[in-house]
Short mmCIF file of C-alpha atoms and ligand atoms in Angstrom, two decimals:
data_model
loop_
_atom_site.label_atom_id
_atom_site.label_comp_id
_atom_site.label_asym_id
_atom_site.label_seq_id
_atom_site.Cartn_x
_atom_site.Cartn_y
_atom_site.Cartn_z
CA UNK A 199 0.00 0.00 0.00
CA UNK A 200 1.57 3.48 -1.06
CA UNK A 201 2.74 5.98 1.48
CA UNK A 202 0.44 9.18 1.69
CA UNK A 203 -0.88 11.73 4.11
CA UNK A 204 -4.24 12.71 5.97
CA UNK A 205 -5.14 15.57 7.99
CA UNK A 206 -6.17 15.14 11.51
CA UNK A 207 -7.13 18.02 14.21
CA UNK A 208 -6.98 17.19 18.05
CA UNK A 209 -10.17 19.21 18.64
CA UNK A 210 -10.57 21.99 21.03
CA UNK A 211 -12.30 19.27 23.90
CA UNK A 212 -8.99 17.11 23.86
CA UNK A 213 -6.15 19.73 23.28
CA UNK A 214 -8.04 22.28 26.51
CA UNK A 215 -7.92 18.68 28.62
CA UNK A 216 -4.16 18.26 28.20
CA UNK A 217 -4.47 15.08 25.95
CA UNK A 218 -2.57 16.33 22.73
CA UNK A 219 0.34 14.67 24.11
CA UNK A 220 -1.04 11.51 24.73
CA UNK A 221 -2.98 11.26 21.13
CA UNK A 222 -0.04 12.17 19.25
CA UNK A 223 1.92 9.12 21.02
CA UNK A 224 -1.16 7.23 20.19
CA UNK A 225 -1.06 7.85 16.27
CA UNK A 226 2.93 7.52 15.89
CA UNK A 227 2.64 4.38 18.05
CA UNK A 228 -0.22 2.99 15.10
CA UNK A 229 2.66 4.00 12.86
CA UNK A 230 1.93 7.63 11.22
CA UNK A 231 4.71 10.31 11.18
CA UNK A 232 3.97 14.31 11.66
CA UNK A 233 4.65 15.83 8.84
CA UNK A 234 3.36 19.55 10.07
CA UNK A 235 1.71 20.78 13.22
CA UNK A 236 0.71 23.74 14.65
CA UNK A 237 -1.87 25.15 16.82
CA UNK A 238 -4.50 27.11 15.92
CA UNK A 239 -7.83 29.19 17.36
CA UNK A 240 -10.25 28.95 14.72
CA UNK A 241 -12.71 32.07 14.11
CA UNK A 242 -16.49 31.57 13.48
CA UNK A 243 -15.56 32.12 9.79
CA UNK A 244 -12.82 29.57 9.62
CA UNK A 245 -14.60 26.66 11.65
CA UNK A 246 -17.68 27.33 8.87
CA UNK A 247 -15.21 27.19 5.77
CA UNK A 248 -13.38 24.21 7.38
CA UNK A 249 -16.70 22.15 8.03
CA UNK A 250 -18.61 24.21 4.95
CA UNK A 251 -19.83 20.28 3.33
CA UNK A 252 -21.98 20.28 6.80
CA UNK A 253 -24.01 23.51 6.39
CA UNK A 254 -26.66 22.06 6.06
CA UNK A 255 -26.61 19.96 8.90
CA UNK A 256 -28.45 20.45 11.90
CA UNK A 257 -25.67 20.47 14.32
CA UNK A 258 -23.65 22.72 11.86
CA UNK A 259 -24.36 25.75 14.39
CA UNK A 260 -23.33 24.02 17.72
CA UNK A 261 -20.38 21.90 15.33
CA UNK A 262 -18.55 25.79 14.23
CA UNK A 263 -19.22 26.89 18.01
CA UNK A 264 -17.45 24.25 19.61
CA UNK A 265 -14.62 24.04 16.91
CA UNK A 266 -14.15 27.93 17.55
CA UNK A 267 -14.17 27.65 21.81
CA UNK A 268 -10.64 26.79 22.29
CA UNK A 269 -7.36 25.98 20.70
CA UNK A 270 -7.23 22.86 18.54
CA UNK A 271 -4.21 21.38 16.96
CA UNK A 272 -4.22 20.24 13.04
CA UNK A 273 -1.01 17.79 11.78
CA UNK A 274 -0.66 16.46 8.64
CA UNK A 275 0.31 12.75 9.19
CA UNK A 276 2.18 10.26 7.20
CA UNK A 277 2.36 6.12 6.67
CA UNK A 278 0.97 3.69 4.09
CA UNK A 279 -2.74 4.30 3.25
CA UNK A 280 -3.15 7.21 5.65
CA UNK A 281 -6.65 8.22 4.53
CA UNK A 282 -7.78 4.76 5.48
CA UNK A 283 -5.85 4.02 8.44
CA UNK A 284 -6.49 7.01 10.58
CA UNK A 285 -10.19 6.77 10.03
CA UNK A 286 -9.71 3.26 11.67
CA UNK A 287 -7.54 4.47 14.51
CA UNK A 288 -9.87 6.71 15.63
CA UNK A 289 -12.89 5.04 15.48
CA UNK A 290 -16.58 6.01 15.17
CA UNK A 291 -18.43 9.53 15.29
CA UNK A 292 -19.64 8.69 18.49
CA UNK A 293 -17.46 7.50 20.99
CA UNK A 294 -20.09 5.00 22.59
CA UNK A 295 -19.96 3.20 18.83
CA UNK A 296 -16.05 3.91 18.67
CA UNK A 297 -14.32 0.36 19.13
CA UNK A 298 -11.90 -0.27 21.93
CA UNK A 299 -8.62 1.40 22.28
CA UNK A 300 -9.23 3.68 19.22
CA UNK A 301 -8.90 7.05 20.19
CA UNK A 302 -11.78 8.52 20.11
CA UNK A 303 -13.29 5.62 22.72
CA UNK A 304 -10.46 6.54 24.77
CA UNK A 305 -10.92 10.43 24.50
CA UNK A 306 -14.09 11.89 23.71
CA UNK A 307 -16.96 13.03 25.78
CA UNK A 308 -19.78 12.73 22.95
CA UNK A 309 -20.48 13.13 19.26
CA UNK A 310 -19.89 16.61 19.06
CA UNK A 311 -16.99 16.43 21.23
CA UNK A 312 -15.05 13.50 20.02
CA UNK A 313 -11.71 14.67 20.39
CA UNK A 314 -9.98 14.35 16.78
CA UNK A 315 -10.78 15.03 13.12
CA UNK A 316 -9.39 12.68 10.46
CA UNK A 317 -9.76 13.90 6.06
CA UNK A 318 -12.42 11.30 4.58
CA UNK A 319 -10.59 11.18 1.27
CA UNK A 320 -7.40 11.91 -0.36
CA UNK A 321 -9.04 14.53 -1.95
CA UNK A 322 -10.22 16.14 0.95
CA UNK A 323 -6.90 15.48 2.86
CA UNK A 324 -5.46 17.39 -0.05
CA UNK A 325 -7.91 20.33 0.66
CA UNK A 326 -7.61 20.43 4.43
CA UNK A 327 -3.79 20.11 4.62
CA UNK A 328 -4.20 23.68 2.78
CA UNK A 329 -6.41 24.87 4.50
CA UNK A 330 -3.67 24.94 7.71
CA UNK A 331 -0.66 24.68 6.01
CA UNK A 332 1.46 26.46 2.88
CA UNK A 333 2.67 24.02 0.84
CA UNK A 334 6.49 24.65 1.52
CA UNK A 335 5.70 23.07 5.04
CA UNK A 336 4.30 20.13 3.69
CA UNK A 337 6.48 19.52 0.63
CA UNK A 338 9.98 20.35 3.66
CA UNK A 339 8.85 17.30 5.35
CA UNK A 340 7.18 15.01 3.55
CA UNK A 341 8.96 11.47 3.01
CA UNK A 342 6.74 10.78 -0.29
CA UNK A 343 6.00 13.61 -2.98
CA UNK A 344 2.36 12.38 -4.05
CA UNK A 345 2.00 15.39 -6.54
P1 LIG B 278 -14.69 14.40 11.46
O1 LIG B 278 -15.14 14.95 10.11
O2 LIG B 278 -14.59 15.47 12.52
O3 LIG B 278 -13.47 13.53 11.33
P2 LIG B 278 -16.61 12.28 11.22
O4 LIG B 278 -16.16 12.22 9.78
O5 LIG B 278 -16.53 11.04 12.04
O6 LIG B 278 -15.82 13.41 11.99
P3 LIG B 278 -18.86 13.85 10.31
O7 LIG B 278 -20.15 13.22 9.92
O8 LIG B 278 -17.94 14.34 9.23
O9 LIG B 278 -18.09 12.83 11.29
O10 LIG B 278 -19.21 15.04 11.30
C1 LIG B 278 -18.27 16.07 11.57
C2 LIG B 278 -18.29 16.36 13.04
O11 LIG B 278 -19.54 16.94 13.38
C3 LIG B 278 -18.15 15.14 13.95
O12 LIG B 278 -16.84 14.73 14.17
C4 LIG B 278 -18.79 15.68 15.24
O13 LIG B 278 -17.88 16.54 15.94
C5 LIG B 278 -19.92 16.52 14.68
N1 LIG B 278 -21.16 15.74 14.57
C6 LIG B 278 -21.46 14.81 13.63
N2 LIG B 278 -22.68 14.29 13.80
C7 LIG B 278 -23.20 14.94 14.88
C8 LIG B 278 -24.44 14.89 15.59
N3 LIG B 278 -25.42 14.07 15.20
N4 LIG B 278 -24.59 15.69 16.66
C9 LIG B 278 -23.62 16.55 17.05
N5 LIG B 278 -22.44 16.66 16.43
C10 LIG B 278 -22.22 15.86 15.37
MG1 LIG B 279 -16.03 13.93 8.51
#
């Protein structure tokens, strides 16, 4: 399976609580490598363009207030079939559904606030590693060039 990258955010629940530490351990003990990390305080206006596909939504509102109430901290992370593989580390929406030992199981306090974001797609990792990072960051430390 070919090395590539995914975006993940330790959401503003997990990184105020002191557990960016431990989830970073977490995904480079299931084998990803940071490629970029920072951390951010989303506005209003960046938590809508960030989750814009949900607009719709009903918990759109309450989703961009929560994102915006704190500090978060996006990475871009590395390893073979990222996209895939994160999505299984950290388990379901809800953390009640989440399987055991994934991250968000260990983590989260409920659906809204279920500690970590992971891209759904290559595409969309594409998309949200721009959205937080210029692309001389990501091309400095990348270990694969997928363009
Ligand atoms: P993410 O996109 O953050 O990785 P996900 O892909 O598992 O999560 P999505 O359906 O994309 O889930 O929803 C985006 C986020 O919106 C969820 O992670 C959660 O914080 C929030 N959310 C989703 N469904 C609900 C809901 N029914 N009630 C409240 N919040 C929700
Ligand atoms: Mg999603």
């Amino acid at each position: 399976m070919a090395v590539t990258h995914t975006l993940t955010i330790i959401k503003p629940d997990a990184f105020g609580a002191g557990k960016s530490g431990q989830i970073v351990a977490h995904l480079e003990q299931a084998g990803f490598r940071v490629v970029a990390a920072r951390v951010a305080r989303l506005t209003t206006e960046q938590a809508e363009g960030f989750y814009e596909v949900h607009k719709e939504r009903p918990f759109f509102r309450s989703l961009v207030a929560f994102m915006s109430s704190g500090p978060c901290m996006p990475l871009v992370l590395e390893r073979a079939d990222a996209v895939a593989e994160l999505r299984r580390v950290i388990g379901a929406t809800d953390p009640a559904e989440a399987a055991d030992g994934t991250v968000r199981r260990l983590y989260a306090e409920s659906k809204e606030r279920n500690a970590i974001h992971a891209s759904d797609s290559d595409e969309n990792a594409k998309r949200e590693s721009g959205f937080f990072f210029a692309e001389m960051e990501l091309i400095a430390n990348r270990q694969v060039n997928e363009r």
